[in-house]
Coordinates of N, CA, C and O in Angstrom, one line a residue:
M281 N 0.8 -1.2 0.0 CA 0.0 0.0 0.0 C 0.9 1.3 0.0 O 0.6 2.2 -0.7
F282 N 1.9 1.3 0.8 CA 2.7 2.5 1.0 C 3.5 2.9 -0.3 O 4.0 4.0 -0.4
E283 N 3.7 2.0 -1.2 CA 4.5 2.3 -2.4 C 3.8 3.4 -3.2 O 4.4 4.1 -4.0
R284 N 2.5 3.6 -3.1 CA 1.7 4.6 -3.8 C 1.7 6.0 -3.1 O 1.2 6.9 -3.6
F285 N 2.3 6.0 -1.9 CA 2.3 7.3 -1.1 C 3.4 8.2 -1.6 O 4.5 7.8 -1.9
T286 N 3.0 9.5 -1.7 CA 4.0 10.5 -2.0 C 4.9 10.7 -0.8 O 4.6 10.2 0.3
A287 N 6.0 11.5 -1.0 CA 6.9 11.7 0.1 C 6.2 12.5 1.2 O 6.4 12.2 2.4
A288 N 5.3 13.4 0.9 CA 4.5 14.1 1.9 C 3.6 13.2 2.7 O 3.5 13.3 3.9
A289 N 3.0 12.3 2.0 CA 2.1 11.3 2.7 C 2.9 10.4 3.6 O 2.5 10.1 4.7
R290 N 4.1 10.0 3.2 CA 4.9 9.1 4.0 C 5.4 9.9 5.2 O 5.5 9.4 6.3
A291 N 5.7 11.2 5.0 CA 6.1 12.0 6.2 C 4.9 12.1 7.2 O 5.2 12.2 8.4
V292 N 3.7 12.2 6.7 CA 2.6 12.3 7.6 C 2.5 11.0 8.4 O 2.3 11.0 9.7
V293 N 2.6 9.9 7.8 CA 2.5 8.6 8.5 C 3.6 8.4 9.5 O 3.4 8.1 10.7
G294 N 4.8 8.8 9.1 CA 6.0 8.8 10.0 C 5.8 9.7 11.2 O 6.1 9.4 12.3
G295 N 5.3 10.9 10.9 CA 5.1 11.9 11.9 C 4.0 11.5 12.9 O 4.1 11.7 14.1
A296 N 3.0 10.8 12.4 CA 1.9 10.3 13.2 C 2.5 9.3 14.2 O 2.1 9.3 15.4
V297 N 3.4 8.4 13.8 CA 4.0 7.4 14.7 C 4.8 8.2 15.7 O 4.8 7.8 16.9
E298 N 5.5 9.2 15.3 CA 6.3 10.0 16.3 C 5.4 10.7 17.3 O 5.7 10.8 18.5
H299 N 4.2 11.2 16.9 CA 3.3 11.8 17.8 C 2.7 10.8 18.8 O 2.6 11.1 20.0
A300 N 2.5 9.6 18.3 CA 2.0 8.5 19.2 C 3.1 8.2 20.2 O 2.8 8.0 21.4
D301 N 4.4 8.2 19.8 CA 5.5 7.9 20.7 C 5.5 9.0 21.8 O 5.7 8.7 23.0
R302 N 5.4 10.3 21.4 CA 5.5 11.4 22.3 C 4.4 11.4 23.3 O 4.6 11.8 24.5
T303 N 3.2 11.0 22.9 CA 2.0 11.1 23.8 C 1.8 9.8 24.6 O 1.0 9.8 25.5
G304 N 2.6 8.8 24.2 CA 2.5 7.5 24.9 C 1.3 6.7 24.5 O 0.8 5.8 25.1
S305 N 0.7 7.1 23.3 CA -0.5 6.4 22.8 C 0.0 5.0 22.3 O 1.0 4.8 21.8
D306 N -0.9 4.0 22.6 CA -0.6 2.7 22.2 C -0.6 2.4 20.7 O 0.1 1.5 20.2
C307 N -1.4 3.3 20.0 CA -1.4 3.1 18.6 C -1.7 4.4 17.9 O -2.0 5.4 18.5
V308 N -1.6 4.4 16.6 CA -1.8 5.6 15.8 C -3.2 5.7 15.3 O -3.7 4.7 14.7
G309 N -3.8 6.8 15.6 CA -5.2 7.0 15.2 C -5.4 8.3 14.5 O -4.4 8.9 14.1
E310 N -6.6 8.8 14.5 CA -6.9 10.0 13.8 C -6.2 11.2 14.4 O -5.6 12.1 13.7
P311 N -6.2 11.4 15.7 CA -5.5 12.5 16.3 C -4.0 12.6 15.9 O -3.5 13.7 15.5
E312 N -3.3 11.5 15.9 CA -1.9 11.5 15.5 C -1.7 11.9 14.1 O -0.8 12.6 13.7
L313 N -2.6 11.3 13.2 CA -2.5 11.7 11.8 C -2.8 13.1 11.6 O -2.1 13.8 10.8
L314 N -3.7 13.7 12.3 CA -4.0 15.1 12.1 C -2.9 16.0 12.6 O -2.4 16.9 12.0
L315 N -2.3 15.6 13.8 CA -1.2 16.4 14.3 C 0.0 16.3 13.3 O 0.7 17.4 13.1
A316 N 0.3 15.2 12.7 CA 1.3 15.1 11.7 C 1.0 15.9 10.4 O 1.9 16.5 9.8
L317 N -0.3 16.0 10.0 CA -0.7 16.8 8.9 C -0.4 18.3 9.2 O 0.0 19.0 8.4
L318 N -0.7 18.7 10.4 CA -0.5 20.1 10.8 C 1.0 20.4 10.9 O 1.3 21.6 10.8
D319 N 1.8 19.5 11.0 CA 3.3 19.7 11.0 C 3.8 20.0 9.6 O 4.9 20.6 9.4
Q320 N 3.0 19.6 8.6 CA 3.5 19.7 7.2 C 3.6 21.2 6.7 O 2.8 22.0 7.1
R321 N 4.6 21.5 5.9 CA 4.7 22.8 5.2 C 5.0 22.5 3.8 O 5.6 21.4 3.4
D322 N 4.7 23.4 2.9 CA 5.0 23.2 1.5 C 4.5 21.9 0.9 O 5.2 21.2 0.2
S323 N 3.2 21.6 1.2 CA 2.6 20.4 0.6 C 1.2 20.8 0.2 O 0.7 21.8 0.7
P324 N 0.5 19.9 -0.6 CA -0.9 20.3 -0.9 C -1.8 20.4 0.3 O -2.6 21.3 0.4
A325 N -1.7 19.5 1.3 CA -2.5 19.6 2.5 C -2.2 20.9 3.3 O -3.2 21.6 3.7
A326 N -1.0 21.3 3.4 CA -0.6 22.5 4.1 C -1.2 23.7 3.3 O -1.7 24.6 4.0
A327 N -1.1 23.7 2.0 CA -1.7 24.8 1.2 C -3.2 24.8 1.4 O -3.7 26.0 1.5
A328 N -3.8 23.7 1.5 CA -5.3 23.7 1.7 C -5.6 24.2 3.1 O -6.6 25.1 3.2
L329 N -4.9 23.8 4.1 CA -5.2 24.3 5.5 C -4.9 25.8 5.5 O -5.7 26.5 6.1
D330 N -3.8 26.3 4.9 CA -3.5 27.7 4.9 C -4.6 28.5 4.1 O -5.0 29.5 4.5
G331 N -5.1 27.9 2.9 CA -6.1 28.5 2.1 C -7.4 28.7 2.8 O -8.2 29.6 2.6
L332 N -7.7 27.8 3.8 CA -8.9 27.8 4.5 C -8.7 28.6 5.8 O -9.7 28.8 6.6
G333 N -7.5 29.1 6.1 CA -7.3 29.9 7.3 C -7.4 29.1 8.5 O -7.7 29.6 9.6
A334 N -7.1 27.8 8.4 CA -7.1 27.0 9.6 C -6.0 27.4 10.6 O -4.9 27.3 10.3
P335 N -6.4 27.8 11.8 CA -5.5 28.2 12.8 C -4.8 27.0 13.5 O -5.4 26.4 14.4
R336 N -3.6 26.6 13.0 CA -3.0 25.4 13.5 C -2.9 25.3 15.0 O -3.3 24.3 15.6
P337 N -2.5 26.4 15.7 CA -2.4 26.3 17.2 C -3.8 26.0 17.8 O -3.9 25.2 18.8
A338 N -4.9 26.6 17.3 CA -6.2 26.4 17.8 C -6.7 24.9 17.6 O -7.3 24.3 18.4
V339 N -6.3 24.4 16.4 CA -6.7 23.0 16.1 C -6.0 22.1 17.0 O -6.6 21.1 17.6
V340 N -4.7 22.3 17.3 CA -4.0 21.4 18.2 C -4.6 21.5 19.6 O -4.7 20.5 20.3
R341 N -4.9 22.7 20.0 CA -5.5 22.9 21.3 C -6.8 22.2 21.5 O -7.1 21.5 22.4
D342 N -7.7 22.3 20.4 CA -9.0 21.7 20.5 C -8.8 20.1 20.4 O -9.6 19.4 21.1
L343 N -7.9 19.7 19.7 CA -7.6 18.2 19.6 C -7.1 17.7 21.0 O -7.6 16.7 21.5
A344 N -6.3 18.5 21.7 CA -5.8 18.1 23.0 C -7.0 18.1 24.0 O -7.1 17.2 24.9
A345 N -7.9 19.1 23.9 CA -9.0 19.2 24.8 C -10.0 18.0 24.5 O -10.5 17.4 25.5
D346 N -10.1 17.6 23.3 CA -10.9 16.4 22.9 C -10.3 15.2 23.5 O -11.0 14.4 24.1
R347 N -9.0 15.0 23.4 CA -8.4 13.9 24.0 C -8.5 13.8 25.5 O -8.7 12.8 26.1
R348 N -8.4 15.0 26.1 CA -8.5 15.1 27.6 C -9.8 14.7 28.1 O -9.9 14.1 29.1
R349 N -10.9 14.9 27.3 CA -12.2 14.5 27.6 C -12.5 13.1 27.3 O -13.7 12.6 27.3
G350 N -11.5 12.3 26.9 CA -11.7 10.9 26.5 C -12.4 10.8 25.1 O -13.1 9.9 24.9
S351 N -12.2 11.8 24.3 CA -12.8 11.9 22.9 C -14.3 11.9 22.9 O -14.9 11.5 21.9
L352 N -14.9 12.4 24.0 CA -16.4 12.7 23.9 C -16.6 13.8 22.9 O -16.0 14.8 23.0
S353 N -17.6 13.6 22.1 CA -17.9 14.7 21.1 C -18.6 15.8 21.8 O -19.1 15.7 22.9
A354 N -18.7 16.9 21.0 CA -19.4 18.1 21.6 C -20.9 17.7 21.8 O -21.5 18.2 22.7
A355 N -21.4 16.9 20.9 CA -22.8 16.5 21.1 C -23.0 15.6 22.3 O -24.0 15.8 23.1
D356 N -22.0 14.7 22.6 CA -22.1 13.9 23.8 C -22.0 14.8 25.0 O -22.7 14.6 26.0
T357 N -21.1 15.8 25.0 CA -20.9 16.7 26.1 C -22.1 17.5 26.3 O -22.5 17.7 27.5
A358 N -22.8 18.0 25.3 CA -24.0 18.8 25.4 C -25.1 17.9 26.0 O -25.9 18.3 26.8
A359 N -25.2 16.6 25.5 CA -26.3 15.7 26.0 C -26.1 15.5 27.5 O -27.1 15.5 28.2
L360 N -24.9 15.3 27.9 CA -24.6 15.0 29.3 C -24.9 16.3 30.1 O -25.4 16.2 31.2
A361 N -24.6 17.5 29.5 CA -24.9 18.7 30.2 C -26.4 18.9 30.4 O -26.8 19.4 31.5
G362 N -27.1 18.4 29.5 CA -28.6 18.4 29.6 C -29.1 17.5 30.7 O -30.2 17.8 31.2
L363 N -28.3 16.6 31.1 CA -28.7 15.7 32.2 C -28.1 16.2 33.5 O -28.2 15.5 34.5
G364 N -27.4 17.4 33.4 CA -26.8 17.9 34.6 C -25.4 17.5 34.9 O -24.9 17.6 36.0
I365 N -24.8 16.9 33.9 CA -23.4 16.4 34.1 C -22.4 17.3 33.4 O -22.5 17.5 32.2
D366 N -21.5 17.9 34.2 CA -20.5 18.8 33.7 C -19.3 17.9 33.4 O -18.5 17.5 34.3
V367 N -19.0 17.7 32.1 CA -17.9 16.8 31.7 C -16.6 17.4 32.1 O -15.7 16.6 32.6
D368 N -16.4 18.7 32.0 CA -15.2 19.3 32.4 C -14.9 19.1 33.9 O -13.8 18.8 34.4
A369 N -16.0 19.1 34.7 CA -15.8 18.9 36.2 C -15.5 17.4 36.4 O -14.7 17.1 37.3
V370 N -16.1 16.5 35.7 CA -15.8 15.1 35.8 C -14.3 14.8 35.5 O -13.6 14.1 36.2
V371 N -13.9 15.4 34.3 CA -12.5 15.2 33.9 C -11.6 15.7 35.0 O -10.6 15.1 35.3
A372 N -11.9 16.9 35.5 CA -11.0 17.5 36.5 C -10.9 16.6 37.7 O -9.8 16.4 38.3
R373 N -12.0 16.1 38.1 CA -12.1 15.2 39.3 C -11.3 13.9 39.1 O -10.5 13.4 39.9
V374 N -11.4 13.3 37.9 CA -10.7 12.1 37.5 C -9.2 12.4 37.5 O -8.4 11.6 38.1
E375 N -8.8 13.6 36.9 CA -7.4 13.9 36.9 C -6.9 14.2 38.3 O -5.7 14.0 38.6
E376 N -7.7 14.8 39.1 CA -7.3 15.1 40.5 C -7.0 13.8 41.2 O -6.0 13.7 42.0
T377 N -7.8 12.7 41.0 CA -7.6 11.4 41.6 C -6.5 10.6 41.0 O -5.7 10.0 41.6
H378 N -6.5 10.6 39.6 CA -5.6 9.6 38.9 C -4.5 10.3 38.1 O -3.7 9.6 37.5
G379 N -4.4 11.6 38.1 CA -3.3 12.3 37.4 C -3.8 12.9 36.1 O -4.7 12.4 35.5
A380 N -3.0 13.9 35.7 CA -3.3 14.6 34.5 C -3.3 13.6 33.3 O -2.4 12.7 33.2
G381 N -4.3 13.8 32.4 CA -4.3 13.0 31.2 C -4.9 11.6 31.5 O -4.7 10.7 30.6
A382 N -5.5 11.3 32.6 CA -6.0 10.0 32.9 C -7.0 9.4 31.9 O -7.1 8.2 31.7
L383 N -7.7 10.3 31.2 CA -8.7 9.8 30.2 C -8.2 9.8 28.8 O -8.9 9.6 27.8
T384 N -6.9 10.1 28.6 CA -6.4 10.2 27.2 C -6.3 9.0 26.4 O -6.1 9.0 25.2
G385 N -6.4 7.8 27.1 CA -6.4 6.6 26.4 C -5.0 6.0 26.1 O -4.8 4.9 25.7
G386 N -4.0 6.8 26.4 CA -2.6 6.3 26.2 C -2.1 5.9 27.5 O -2.6 5.1 28.2
G387 N -1.0 6.5 27.9 CA -0.5 6.3 29.2 C 0.7 5.4 29.3 O 1.6 5.6 30.1
R388 N 0.8 4.4 28.5 CA 2.0 3.6 28.6 C 3.1 4.1 27.7 O 2.9 4.3 26.5
R389 N 4.2 4.5 28.3 CA 5.3 5.1 27.5 C 6.4 4.1 27.3 O 6.6 3.3 28.2
A390 N 7.1 4.2 26.2 CA 8.3 3.4 26.0 C 9.3 3.9 26.9 O 9.8 5.1 26.8
G391 N 9.7 3.2 27.9 CA 10.7 3.6 28.9 C 12.1 3.7 28.5 O 12.5 3.0 27.6
R392 N 12.8 4.6 29.0 CA 14.2 4.8 28.8 C 14.7 4.8 27.4 O 15.6 4.1 27.0
G393 N 14.0 5.5 26.5 CA 14.4 5.6 25.1 C 14.0 4.4 24.3 O 14.4 4.3 23.1
K394 N 13.5 3.4 24.9 CA 13.1 2.2 24.1 C 12.0 2.5 23.2 O 10.9 3.0 23.6
R395 N 12.2 2.2 21.9 CA 11.1 2.5 20.9 C 10.3 1.2 20.7 O 10.9 0.2 20.4
V396 N 9.0 1.4 20.7 CA 8.2 0.2 20.5 C 7.5 0.5 19.1 O 7.3 1.6 18.7
R397 N 7.1 -0.6 18.5 CA 6.4 -0.5 17.2 C 5.0 -0.1 17.4 O 4.3 -0.8 18.2
R398 N 4.6 0.9 16.8 CA 3.2 1.4 17.0 C 2.3 0.9 15.9 O 2.7 0.9 14.7
T399 N 1.2 0.3 16.2 CA 0.3 -0.2 15.2 C -0.8 0.9 15.0 O -0.9 1.9 15.7
F400 N -1.5 0.7 13.9 CA -2.6 1.6 13.6 C -3.9 1.2 14.2 O -4.2 0.0 14.1
A401 N -4.6 2.1 14.9 CA -5.9 1.8 15.5 C -6.8 1.6 14.3 O -6.6 2.0 13.2
P402 N -7.9 0.9 14.5 CA -8.9 0.7 13.4 C -9.3 2.0 12.8 O -9.4 2.1 11.6
E403 N -9.5 3.1 13.6 CA -9.8 4.4 13.0 C -8.7 4.9 12.1 O -8.9 5.6 11.1
G404 N -7.4 4.7 12.5 CA -6.3 5.1 11.7 C -6.2 4.4 10.4 O -6.0 5.0 9.3
R405 N -6.4 3.1 10.5 CA -6.4 2.3 9.2 C -7.6 2.7 8.3 O -7.4 2.8 7.1
A406 N -8.7 3.0 8.9 CA -9.9 3.5 8.1 C -9.6 4.8 7.4 O -10.0 4.9 6.2
V407 N -8.8 5.7 8.0 CA -8.4 6.9 7.3 C -7.5 6.6 6.1 O -7.7 7.1 5.0
L408 N -6.6 5.7 6.3 CA -5.7 5.3 5.2 C -6.5 4.7 4.1 O -6.3 5.0 2.9
E409 N -7.4 3.8 4.4 CA -8.2 3.1 3.4 C -9.1 4.1 2.7 O -9.3 4.1 1.4
R410 N -9.7 5.1 3.4 CA -10.6 6.1 2.8 C -9.7 7.0 1.9 O -10.2 7.4 0.9
A411 N -8.5 7.3 2.3 CA -7.6 8.1 1.5 C -7.3 7.5 0.2 O -7.3 8.1 -0.9
L412 N -7.1 6.1 0.2 CA -6.8 5.4 -1.0 C -8.1 5.4 -1.9 O -7.9 5.7 -3.1
R413 N -9.2 5.3 -1.4 CA -10.5 5.4 -2.2 C -10.7 6.8 -2.7 O -11.1 6.9 -3.9
I414 N -10.4 7.8 -2.0 CA -10.5 9.1 -2.4 C -9.6 9.4 -3.6 O -9.9 10.0 -4.6
A415 N -8.3 9.0 -3.4 CA -7.3 9.2 -4.5 C -7.8 8.5 -5.8 O -7.7 9.1 -6.8
A416 N -8.2 7.3 -5.6 CA -8.7 6.5 -6.8 C -9.9 7.2 -7.4 O -10.0 7.3 -8.7
G417 N -10.8 7.6 -6.6 CA -12.0 8.3 -7.1 C -11.7 9.6 -7.8 O -12.5 10.0 -8.7
R418 N -10.6 10.3 -7.5 CA -10.2 11.5 -8.1 C -9.4 11.3 -9.3 O -8.9 12.2 -10.0
G419 N -9.1 10.0 -9.6 CA -8.2 9.6 -10.7 C -6.7 9.9 -10.5 O -5.9 9.9 -11.4
D420 N -6.3 10.0 -9.2 CA -4.9 10.2 -8.9 C -4.2 8.8 -8.7 O -4.8 7.9 -8.0
R421 N -3.1 8.7 -9.3 CA -2.4 7.4 -9.2 C -1.5 7.3 -7.9 O -1.1 6.3 -7.5
R422 N -1.2 8.5 -7.3 CA -0.4 8.5 -6.1 C -1.3 9.0 -4.9 O -2.2 9.8 -5.2
L423 N -1.0 8.6 -3.7 CA -1.7 9.1 -2.6 C -0.9 10.1 -1.9 O 0.2 9.9 -1.4
G424 N -1.4 11.4 -1.8 CA -0.7 12.5 -1.2 C -1.3 12.8 0.1 O -2.3 12.3 0.6
D425 N -0.6 13.8 0.8 CA -1.1 14.2 2.1 C -2.5 14.9 2.0 O -3.3 14.9 2.9
E426 N -2.8 15.5 0.8 CA -4.1 16.1 0.6 C -5.2 15.0 0.6 O -6.3 15.3 1.1
H427 N -4.9 13.8 0.2 CA -5.9 12.7 0.3 C -6.1 12.3 1.8 O -7.2 12.0 2.2
L428 N -5.1 12.3 2.6 CA -5.2 12.1 4.0 C -6.0 13.1 4.7 O -6.9 12.8 5.5
L429 N -5.8 14.4 4.3 CA -6.6 15.5 4.8 C -8.1 15.3 4.4 O -9.0 15.4 5.3
L430 N -8.4 15.0 3.2 CA -9.7 14.8 2.7 C -10.4 13.6 3.5 O -11.5 13.6 3.9
A431 N -9.6 12.5 3.7 CA -10.1 11.3 4.4 C -10.4 11.7 5.9 O -11.4 11.2 6.4
L432 N -9.6 12.5 6.5 CA -9.9 12.9 7.9 C -11.2 13.7 7.9 O -12.0 13.6 8.8
T433 N -11.4 14.6 7.0 CA -12.6 15.5 7.0 C -13.8 14.7 6.5 O -14.9 15.1 6.9
A434 N -13.7 13.6 5.8 CA -14.8 12.8 5.4 C -15.4 11.9 6.5 O -16.5 11.4 6.5
G435 N -14.6 11.8 7.6 CA -15.0 10.9 8.7 C -15.7 11.7 9.8 O -15.6 13.0 9.8
S436 N -16.3 11.0 10.7 CA -17.0 11.7 11.8 C -16.2 11.5 13.2 O -16.7 11.7 14.2
G437 N -14.9 11.1 13.0 CA -14.1 10.9 14.2 C -13.6 12.2 14.8 O -14.0 13.3 14.4
P438 N -12.8 12.1 15.8 CA -12.3 13.3 16.5 C -11.6 14.3 15.6 O -11.8 15.5 15.8
A439 N -10.8 13.9 14.7 CA -10.1 14.8 13.8 C -11.1 15.5 12.9 O -11.0 16.8 12.7
G440 N -12.0 14.8 12.3 CA -13.0 15.5 11.5 C -13.8 16.5 12.2 O -14.2 17.5 11.7
V441 N -14.2 16.1 13.4 CA -15.0 17.1 14.2 C -14.3 18.3 14.6 O -14.8 19.4 14.4
V442 N -13.0 18.2 15.0 CA -12.2 19.3 15.3 C -12.0 20.2 14.1 O -12.1 21.4 14.1
L443 N -11.6 19.6 13.0 CA -11.4 20.3 11.7 C -12.7 21.1 11.3 O -12.6 22.2 10.9
A444 N -13.8 20.4 11.4 CA -15.1 21.0 11.0 C -15.4 22.2 11.8 O -15.9 23.2 11.3
G445 N -15.0 22.2 13.1 CA -15.2 23.3 14.0 C -14.4 24.5 13.6 O -14.7 25.6 14.0
H446 N -13.4 24.3 12.7 CA -12.6 25.4 12.2 C -12.8 25.7 10.7 O -12.0 26.3 10.1
G447 N -13.9 25.2 10.2 CA -14.3 25.4 8.8 C -13.6 24.5 7.8 O -13.7 24.8 6.6
V448 N -12.9 23.5 8.3 CA -12.1 22.6 7.4 C -13.0 21.4 7.2 O -12.9 20.4 8.0
T449 N -13.8 21.4 6.2 CA -14.7 20.3 5.8 C -14.3 19.7 4.5 O -13.4 20.2 3.8
Y450 N -14.8 18.5 4.2 CA -14.5 17.8 3.0 C -14.7 18.7 1.8 O -13.8 18.9 0.9
D451 N -15.9 19.3 1.7 CA -16.2 20.2 0.6 C -15.3 21.4 0.5 O -14.8 21.8 -0.6
A452 N -14.9 22.0 1.6 CA -14.1 23.2 1.6 C -12.7 22.8 1.2 O -12.0 23.5 0.4
V453 N -12.1 21.7 1.6 CA -10.8 21.2 1.2 C -10.8 20.9 -0.2 O -9.9 21.3 -1.0
A454 N -11.8 20.1 -0.7 CA -11.9 19.8 -2.1 C -11.9 21.0 -3.0 O -11.3 21.1 -4.1
R455 N -12.7 22.0 -2.6 CA -12.7 23.3 -3.3 C -11.4 24.0 -3.4 O -10.9 24.4 -4.5
V456 N -10.7 24.1 -2.3 CA -9.4 24.7 -2.3 C -8.4 23.9 -3.1 O -7.5 24.5 -3.8
L457 N -8.4 22.6 -3.0 CA -7.5 21.8 -3.8 C -7.7 21.9 -5.3 O -6.8 21.7 -6.1
A458 N -8.9 22.2 -5.7 CA -9.2 22.4 -7.1 C -8.7 23.7 -7.7 O -8.6 23.9 -8.9
E459 N -8.4 24.7 -6.8 CA -7.9 26.0 -7.3 C -6.5 25.8 -7.8 O -5.7 25.0 -7.4
P460 N -6.1 26.6 -8.9 CA -4.8 26.4 -9.5 C -3.6 26.6 -8.6 O -2.6 25.9 -8.7
S461 N -3.7 27.5 -7.6 CA -2.6 27.7 -6.7 C -2.3 26.4 -5.8 O -1.2 26.1 -5.5
A462 N -3.4 25.7 -5.5 CA -3.2 24.5 -4.7 C -2.5 23.4 -5.6 O -1.8 22.6 -5.1
R463 N -2.9 23.3 -6.9 CA -2.3 22.3 -7.7 C -0.8 22.5 -7.9 O -0.1 21.6 -8.1
R464 N -0.4 23.8 -7.9 CA 1.1 24.0 -8.0 C 1.8 23.5 -6.8 O 3.0 23.2 -6.9
A465 N 1.2 23.4 -5.6 CA 1.9 22.9 -4.4 C 2.1 21.4 -4.5 O 2.9 20.9 -3.7
S466 N 1.5 20.7 -5.4 CA 1.6 19.3 -5.5 C 3.0 19.0 -5.9 O 3.7 18.5 -6.5

């Protein structure tokens, strides 16, 4: 599968693994792929994010807040608030008892520089598969980081929700990628 990836797409996958290592996540999922995409410069996905005015620091902050809440969606948080449950208060209490980041889903770190092989979570594999389908559907023979961005925005997972909150939707990304300036970044 990876032989069809451009250098930028390979950099995103490698960067996602590094983000998983840094956060102690057991596997690579949507958040790690998004963080690695946000690291990109001078690539089609970076041009699309810039063209949409996506504020990278705010996206990173919102993704961290989502992870801190155990990836509860805004809809889930609102529904619980309707029942009188303050998710932020619950998270604060859990972290008070069990330590900061207790709900992040990771926690096991590779000790003393030991590097462990990170696998892709089902959601991470789904993004890669969706990106391949998107590339094929667009008639592209190579899979670039723009296809990974489109795949993240096409899903309803944490990365797609955070991106949509900043106006980065599938349709918006596809529109920006179709512009001549974005095609030159390829």
